Amino acid sequence: MATGKFFRDIELPQQKPLDKGLLFPAVLSPNDNTDSTAVELYDFEEAIRTHKPWLESLLQNNGAILFRGFPVASPSDFNHVVEAFSYAEIPYLGGIAPRTKVVGQVYTANESPPHIGIPFHHEMSYAPDFPTKVFFFCDEESGEGGETPIVLSHIIYEKMKEKHPELVARLEEHGLTYTEIIMDEDDPSSIISRNWKSKFNTDDKNVAEERAAKLGIKIEWIGNAAKATTGPLPAIRFDKESRRKTWFNPITTTYSGSAGKSFFVEIGNGDPLPDDAVEDYRKILEEECVAIPWKKGDVLLINNLMVLHGRRPLLKPPRRILASLCK
């Protein structure tokens, strides 16, 4: 189906059908009428600026857009694509994942060992200020594995409410509290290995406490380590645009083997999360998610209010995925 002069919808076998004939995620390539080999990066940027209202409507309806087959060959090219959307960058102050700035608004996605999977989450859902949009870019595609699975959060909410209505009611009433033990040095074996000096961009404990407080984080010092507590924060959010409730929390992270010793989640009233509900939650995520193998040059844009994402373990290197977080 043609969508304007530049973009066209394509279908991939991994996509899931939604209501009203929509597919998740939307996948766009250069139009058939355009010689894709002749498309320049500048053309792609101009098309984004010209069709931005339509692209934003597509993102709102579908939750995510995969741009495939466009001339995005480098981190710098990816930065140009991000800037074409003209969204404000959100600083990663207070984030838990190890990341390094590459260029402009572009960062490494997560520098933890690639053979370790990352549980589903909304980006920075554990923080009071989180991005509404997340871009990913495939700089190097993997030989096998390493996909970035995505899933619509309102579907997770509906299925969890059907299976565990009492838990969902408690989450809606009390929210969740997050506790992280942050060391003064990175732990390269963990998916949340960022040290407190990097997390708060200072090596002064007093300054760290001040910056943490502005982010709604309470700090307690345990020697050179910091016990950081956030919340309670809403575990279920209402998306005003779609008029749907979404499952906006990373409860499986606390059950992850590489994170469970340093990151804890509990119901806002202090009660623990029931193990059976967490296990059912994991099963629902796997049943409902979409995992499209990366191709070099892919750009994935997700609505962070609507979509959870994760990382599948890398089975055959290399793989390099970059990211950009936007308000």
Tab-separated table of C-alpha atoms in Angstrom:
chain	number	residue	atom	x	y	z
A	1	MET	CA	0.000	0.000	0.000
A	2	ALA	CA	1.460	3.356	-1.015
A	3	THR	CA	1.675	5.962	1.740
A	4	GLY	CA	2.500	9.249	0.098
A	5	LYS	CA	5.251	9.777	-2.426
A	6	PHE	CA	8.142	8.420	-0.385
A	7	PHE	CA	7.007	5.672	1.996
A	8	ARG	CA	5.257	2.369	1.467
A	9	ASP	CA	4.037	-0.270	3.908
A	10	ILE	CA	5.620	-3.708	3.651
A	11	GLU	CA	4.701	-6.870	5.511
A	12	LEU	CA	7.022	-9.201	7.392
A	13	PRO	CA	6.072	-12.658	8.679
A	14	GLN	CA	6.773	-11.701	12.314
A	15	GLN	CA	4.225	-8.860	12.435
A	16	LYS	CA	1.059	-9.325	14.520
A	17	PRO	CA	-2.390	-8.199	13.343
A	18	LEU	CA	-4.214	-5.554	15.369
A	19	ASP	CA	-7.706	-4.091	15.213
A	20	LYS	CA	-8.825	-2.195	12.089
A	21	GLY	CA	-6.422	-4.080	9.826
A	22	LEU	CA	-3.291	-2.623	11.433
A	23	LEU	CA	-0.056	-4.552	11.915
A	24	PHE	CA	2.421	-4.418	14.792
A	25	PRO	CA	4.865	-2.953	14.187
A	26	ALA	CA	4.301	-0.860	11.082
A	27	VAL	CA	7.139	-1.466	8.615
A	28	LEU	CA	8.059	1.220	6.067
A	29	SER	CA	10.402	1.114	3.082
A	30	PRO	CA	11.034	3.495	0.170
A	31	ASN	CA	8.107	3.624	-2.235
A	32	ASP	CA	8.118	1.299	-5.260
A	33	ASN	CA	8.038	4.392	-7.448
A	34	THR	CA	11.326	5.474	-5.912
A	35	ASP	CA	14.590	3.823	-6.911
A	36	SER	CA	15.708	2.812	-3.411
A	37	THR	CA	19.326	2.612	-4.560
A	38	ALA	CA	19.120	6.267	-5.591
A	39	VAL	CA	17.569	7.477	-2.315
A	40	GLU	CA	19.915	9.733	-0.377
A	41	LEU	CA	19.941	10.252	3.360
A	42	TYR	CA	18.855	13.843	2.779
A	43	ASP	CA	15.747	12.574	0.938
A	44	PHE	CA	14.848	10.404	3.939
A	45	GLU	CA	15.318	13.333	6.324
A	46	GLU	CA	13.149	15.592	4.165
A	47	ALA	CA	10.453	12.914	3.919
A	48	ILE	CA	10.411	12.615	7.713
A	49	ARG	CA	9.973	16.373	8.097
A	50	THR	CA	7.303	16.530	5.382
A	51	HIS	CA	5.308	13.528	6.595
A	52	LYS	CA	5.919	13.936	10.316
A	53	PRO	CA	2.197	14.339	11.250
A	54	TRP	CA	1.369	11.156	9.331
A	55	LEU	CA	4.301	9.268	10.866
A	56	GLU	CA	3.261	10.355	14.362
A	57	SER	CA	-0.297	9.183	13.689
A	58	LEU	CA	1.073	5.845	12.479
A	59	LEU	CA	3.216	5.566	15.602
A	60	GLN	CA	0.226	6.299	17.820
A	61	ASN	CA	-1.989	3.749	16.065
A	62	ASN	CA	0.587	0.974	15.680
A	63	GLY	CA	2.875	1.593	18.652
A	64	ALA	CA	6.113	1.155	16.682
A	65	ILE	CA	7.555	1.807	13.218
A	66	LEU	CA	10.427	-0.118	11.651
A	67	PHE	CA	12.140	1.796	8.823
A	68	ARG	CA	13.889	-0.716	6.558
A	69	GLY	CA	15.809	-0.211	3.331
A	70	PHE	CA	16.720	3.427	3.843
A	71	PRO	CA	20.292	4.798	3.433
A	72	VAL	CA	21.238	4.903	7.114
A	73	ALA	CA	24.785	3.582	7.109
A	74	SER	CA	26.469	5.016	10.197
A	75	PRO	CA	25.836	6.380	13.691
A	76	SER	CA	26.111	9.891	12.243
A	77	ASP	CA	23.421	9.057	9.657
A	78	PHE	CA	21.221	7.734	12.454
A	79	ASN	CA	21.703	10.968	14.398
A	80	HIS	CA	20.533	12.918	11.337
A	81	VAL	CA	17.391	10.750	11.196
A	82	VAL	CA	16.660	11.343	14.872
A	83	GLU	CA	17.193	15.085	14.481
A	84	ALA	CA	14.834	15.153	11.473
A	85	PHE	CA	11.996	14.284	13.845
A	86	SER	CA	13.004	17.322	15.978
A	87	TYR	CA	12.137	15.701	19.307
A	88	ALA	CA	13.905	17.028	22.382
A	89	GLU	CA	16.572	14.730	23.786
A	90	ILE	CA	16.023	13.424	27.307
A	91	PRO	CA	19.154	13.142	29.478
A	92	TYR	CA	19.992	9.677	30.806
A	93	LEU	CA	20.693	11.039	34.286
A	94	GLY	CA	19.557	8.425	36.792
A	95	GLY	CA	19.369	5.606	34.236
A	96	ILE	CA	20.508	2.148	35.339
A	97	ALA	CA	22.002	0.697	32.132
A	98	PRO	CA	25.642	1.156	31.077
A	99	ARG	CA	25.714	3.456	28.024
A	100	THR	CA	28.243	5.558	26.146
A	101	LYS	CA	27.618	8.587	23.952
A	102	VAL	CA	28.519	7.906	20.317
A	103	VAL	CA	27.552	11.081	18.456
A	104	GLY	CA	24.962	13.822	18.927
A	105	GLN	CA	21.852	12.282	20.483
A	106	VAL	CA	23.077	8.725	19.846
A	107	TYR	CA	24.234	6.320	22.563
A	108	THR	CA	25.066	2.644	22.840
A	109	ALA	CA	21.878	0.744	23.697
A	110	ASN	CA	23.224	-1.336	26.593
A	111	GLU	CA	26.826	-2.371	27.123
A	112	SER	CA	26.154	-5.460	29.226
A	113	PRO	CA	27.426	-8.803	27.863
A	114	PRO	CA	25.439	-9.472	24.665
A	115	HIS	CA	24.867	-13.151	25.468
A	116	ILE	CA	22.693	-12.034	28.405
A	117	GLY	CA	19.048	-11.319	27.610
A	118	ILE	CA	17.386	-8.136	28.873
A	119	PRO	CA	13.845	-8.471	30.307
A	120	PHE	CA	10.942	-6.524	28.812
A	121	HIS	CA	10.610	-2.971	30.082
A	122	HIS	CA	9.495	0.520	29.234
A	123	GLU	CA	12.565	2.736	29.015
A	124	MET	CA	13.202	4.363	32.428
A	125	SER	CA	9.767	3.409	33.783
A	126	TYR	CA	11.459	3.302	37.205
A	127	ALA	CA	12.092	7.088	36.964
A	128	PRO	CA	9.659	10.001	37.372
A	129	ASP	CA	10.924	11.529	34.088
A	130	PHE	CA	11.092	9.052	31.228
A	131	PRO	CA	11.266	9.259	27.424
A	132	THR	CA	8.075	9.053	25.382
A	133	LYS	CA	9.920	7.865	22.276
A	134	VAL	CA	12.918	5.576	21.799
A	135	PHE	CA	14.872	5.118	18.566
A	136	PHE	CA	17.056	2.075	17.844
A	137	PHE	CA	19.526	1.668	14.978
A	138	CYS	CA	21.211	-1.468	13.683
A	139	ASP	CA	24.826	-0.558	13.008
A	140	GLU	CA	25.881	-4.229	12.777
A	141	GLU	CA	23.390	-7.050	12.310
A	142	SER	CA	23.948	-10.294	14.186
A	143	GLY	CA	24.583	-13.709	12.753
A	144	GLU	CA	21.918	-15.171	15.023
A	145	GLY	CA	19.923	-13.955	18.021
A	146	GLY	CA	20.158	-10.498	19.560
A	147	GLU	CA	16.699	-9.382	18.429
A	148	THR	CA	14.923	-6.519	20.202
A	149	PRO	CA	11.472	-8.010	20.916
A	150	ILE	CA	8.604	-5.568	21.386
A	151	VAL	CA	5.090	-5.963	22.763
A	152	LEU	CA	2.067	-3.694	23.148
A	153	SER	CA	1.645	-2.759	26.781
A	154	HIS	CA	-2.152	-2.422	26.801
A	155	ILE	CA	-2.454	-6.065	25.729
A	156	ILE	CA	-0.242	-7.106	28.654
A	157	TYR	CA	-2.400	-5.064	31.032
A	158	GLU	CA	-5.618	-6.621	29.739
A	159	LYS	CA	-4.302	-10.187	29.941
A	160	MET	CA	-2.794	-9.684	33.408
A	161	LYS	CA	-6.044	-8.141	34.646
A	162	GLU	CA	-7.920	-11.156	33.316
A	163	LYS	CA	-5.538	-13.636	34.973
A	164	HIS	CA	-4.558	-11.751	38.160
A	165	PRO	CA	-7.240	-9.111	38.822
A	166	GLU	CA	-6.418	-8.733	42.520
A	167	LEU	CA	-2.735	-8.042	41.829
A	168	VAL	CA	-3.571	-5.529	39.103
A	169	ALA	CA	-5.962	-3.738	41.479
A	170	ARG	CA	-3.193	-3.515	44.104
A	171	LEU	CA	-0.736	-2.214	41.523
A	172	GLU	CA	-3.221	0.428	40.408
A	173	GLU	CA	-3.802	1.480	44.011
A	174	HIS	CA	-0.264	1.371	45.413
A	175	GLY	CA	2.122	1.479	42.442
A	176	LEU	CA	5.642	0.036	42.731
A	177	THR	CA	8.758	0.914	44.678
A	178	TYR	CA	12.195	0.356	43.130
A	179	THR	CA	15.383	-0.225	45.110
A	180	GLU	CA	18.799	-0.446	43.477
A	181	ILE	CA	22.163	-1.184	45.080
A	182	ILE	CA	24.648	0.900	43.084
A	183	MET	CA	28.364	0.230	43.413
A	184	ASP	CA	31.119	2.803	42.871
A	185	GLU	CA	32.541	0.760	39.986
A	186	ASP	CA	30.822	-0.771	36.974
A	187	ASP	CA	29.880	-4.456	37.070
A	188	PRO	CA	30.429	-5.656	33.479
A	189	SER	CA	28.559	-8.910	34.171
A	190	SER	CA	25.231	-7.156	34.866
A	191	ILE	CA	22.603	-5.554	32.626
A	192	ILE	CA	22.318	-2.723	35.179
A	193	SER	CA	26.010	-2.284	35.930
A	194	ARG	CA	26.145	1.523	35.884
A	195	ASN	CA	28.003	2.915	38.913
A	196	TRP	CA	26.600	5.810	40.949
A	197	LYS	CA	29.293	8.231	39.764
A	198	SER	CA	28.185	7.686	36.176
A	199	LYS	CA	24.499	7.509	37.085
A	200	PHE	CA	24.548	10.945	38.730
A	201	ASN	CA	27.496	12.381	36.769
A	202	THR	CA	29.600	13.182	39.856
A	203	ASP	CA	32.051	11.541	42.253
A	204	ASP	CA	30.850	13.696	45.171
A	205	LYS	CA	28.370	11.876	47.432
A	206	ASN	CA	26.660	15.108	48.475
A	207	VAL	CA	26.152	16.208	44.887
A	208	ALA	CA	24.900	12.705	44.041
A	209	GLU	CA	22.305	12.971	46.817
A	210	GLU	CA	21.153	16.378	45.547
A	211	ARG	CA	20.820	15.175	41.962
A	212	ALA	CA	19.101	11.991	43.092
A	213	ALA	CA	16.580	14.004	45.124
A	214	LYS	CA	15.679	16.053	42.030
A	215	LEU	CA	14.914	12.752	40.292
A	216	GLY	CA	12.757	11.550	43.177
A	217	ILE	CA	15.435	9.103	44.373
A	218	LYS	CA	16.351	8.678	48.049
A	219	ILE	CA	19.988	7.702	48.675
A	220	GLU	CA	21.385	5.750	51.628
A	221	TRP	CA	25.130	5.045	51.705
A	222	ILE	CA	26.451	1.581	52.468
A	223	GLY	CA	30.194	2.195	52.521
A	224	ASN	CA	31.028	3.314	48.981
A	225	ALA	CA	27.831	1.809	47.584
A	226	ALA	CA	24.504	3.637	47.303
A	227	LYS	CA	21.099	2.200	48.117
A	228	ALA	CA	18.760	4.138	45.828
A	229	THR	CA	14.998	3.979	46.407
A	230	THR	CA	12.418	5.413	44.025
A	231	GLY	CA	8.683	5.543	44.401
A	232	PRO	CA	6.091	4.450	44.818
A	233	LEU	CA	5.574	5.197	41.116
A	234	PRO	CA	2.545	4.248	39.010
A	235	ALA	CA	2.749	0.648	37.775
A	236	ILE	CA	-0.234	1.126	35.457
A	237	ARG	CA	-0.549	4.265	33.376
A	238	PHE	CA	-3.402	5.685	31.346
A	239	ASP	CA	-2.405	6.636	27.800
A	240	LYS	CA	-4.487	9.696	26.959
A	241	GLU	CA	-4.019	9.377	23.202
A	242	SER	CA	-5.173	5.765	22.880
A	243	ARG	CA	-7.534	5.977	25.894
A	244	ARG	CA	-6.075	2.711	27.205
A	245	LYS	CA	-4.396	1.569	30.386
A	246	THR	CA	-0.852	0.290	29.904
A	247	TRP	CA	1.393	-2.011	31.925
A	248	PHE	CA	4.166	0.469	32.705
A	249	ASN	CA	6.709	-1.311	34.881
A	250	PRO	CA	9.743	-3.673	34.708
A	251	ILE	CA	8.799	-6.281	37.315
A	252	THR	CA	10.734	-9.099	35.630
A	253	THR	CA	14.030	-7.222	35.999
A	254	THR	CA	14.164	-8.102	39.682
A	255	TYR	CA	13.852	-11.770	38.717
A	256	SER	CA	16.623	-11.564	36.126
A	257	GLY	CA	19.705	-13.600	36.998
A	258	SER	CA	22.072	-10.778	36.022
A	259	ALA	CA	20.153	-8.042	37.847
A	260	GLY	CA	18.283	-9.719	40.688
A	261	LYS	CA	21.048	-9.212	43.276
A	262	SER	CA	21.092	-5.439	42.888
A	263	PHE	CA	17.635	-4.357	41.696
A	264	PHE	CA	14.454	-4.996	43.662
A	265	VAL	CA	10.801	-4.222	42.945
A	266	GLU	CA	7.945	-4.405	45.433
A	267	ILE	CA	4.369	-3.196	45.609
A	268	GLY	CA	4.163	0.353	46.905
A	269	ASN	CA	2.650	-0.762	50.229
A	270	GLY	CA	5.692	-2.970	50.893
A	271	ASP	CA	4.178	-6.299	49.805
A	272	PRO	CA	6.266	-8.595	47.597
A	273	LEU	CA	5.202	-9.512	44.080
A	274	PRO	CA	3.679	-13.015	43.909
A	275	ASP	CA	5.943	-15.437	42.039
A	276	ASP	CA	3.096	-17.097	40.143
A	277	ALA	CA	1.936	-13.755	38.729
A	278	VAL	CA	5.444	-12.860	37.612
A	279	GLU	CA	5.778	-16.233	35.874
A	280	ASP	CA	2.427	-15.780	34.120
A	281	TYR	CA	3.533	-12.280	33.115
A	282	ARG	CA	6.665	-13.706	31.477
A	283	LYS	CA	4.610	-16.259	29.539
A	284	ILE	CA	2.177	-13.605	28.301
A	285	LEU	CA	5.059	-11.425	27.140
A	286	GLU	CA	6.559	-14.259	25.099
A	287	GLU	CA	3.178	-15.170	23.595
A	288	GLU	CA	2.362	-11.613	22.554
A	289	CYS	CA	5.742	-10.182	21.532
A	290	VAL	CA	7.191	-9.628	18.081
A	291	ALA	CA	10.902	-10.259	17.433
A	292	ILE	CA	12.086	-9.207	13.974
A	293	PRO	CA	15.735	-10.042	13.165
A	294	TRP	CA	17.780	-6.884	12.678
A	295	LYS	CA	19.165	-5.858	9.301
A	296	LYS	CA	22.000	-3.378	8.854
A	297	GLY	CA	20.554	0.139	8.560
A	298	ASP	CA	17.235	-0.617	10.291
A	299	VAL	CA	15.753	2.186	12.392
A	300	LEU	CA	13.084	1.235	14.924
A	301	LEU	CA	10.980	3.957	16.545
A	302	ILE	CA	8.796	2.947	19.478
A	303	ASN	CA	6.207	4.817	21.503
A	304	ASN	CA	7.620	4.250	24.988
A	305	LEU	CA	4.212	4.867	26.572
A	306	MET	CA	2.664	2.010	24.587
A	307	VAL	CA	5.406	-0.552	23.958
A	308	LEU	CA	7.721	-2.664	26.097
A	309	HIS	CA	11.023	-3.845	24.640
A	310	GLY	CA	13.801	-6.224	25.615
A	311	ARG	CA	16.848	-7.984	24.179
A	312	ARG	CA	17.239	-11.598	23.138
A	313	PRO	CA	20.594	-13.244	23.919
A	314	LEU	CA	23.135	-12.940	21.112
A	315	LEU	CA	23.974	-16.395	19.763
A	316	LYS	CA	26.305	-15.476	16.915
A	317	PRO	CA	28.222	-12.148	17.000
A	318	PRO	CA	28.724	-9.439	15.998
A	319	ARG	CA	25.871	-7.115	16.920
A	320	ARG	CA	25.782	-3.378	17.499
A	321	ILE	CA	22.550	-1.564	18.253
A	322	LEU	CA	22.513	2.150	19.085
A	323	ALA	CA	19.740	4.152	20.727
A	324	SER	CA	18.371	7.644	21.207
A	325	LEU	CA	15.912	8.703	23.936
A	326	CYS	CA	13.493	11.564	23.300
A	327	LYS	CA	10.856	13.460	25.258
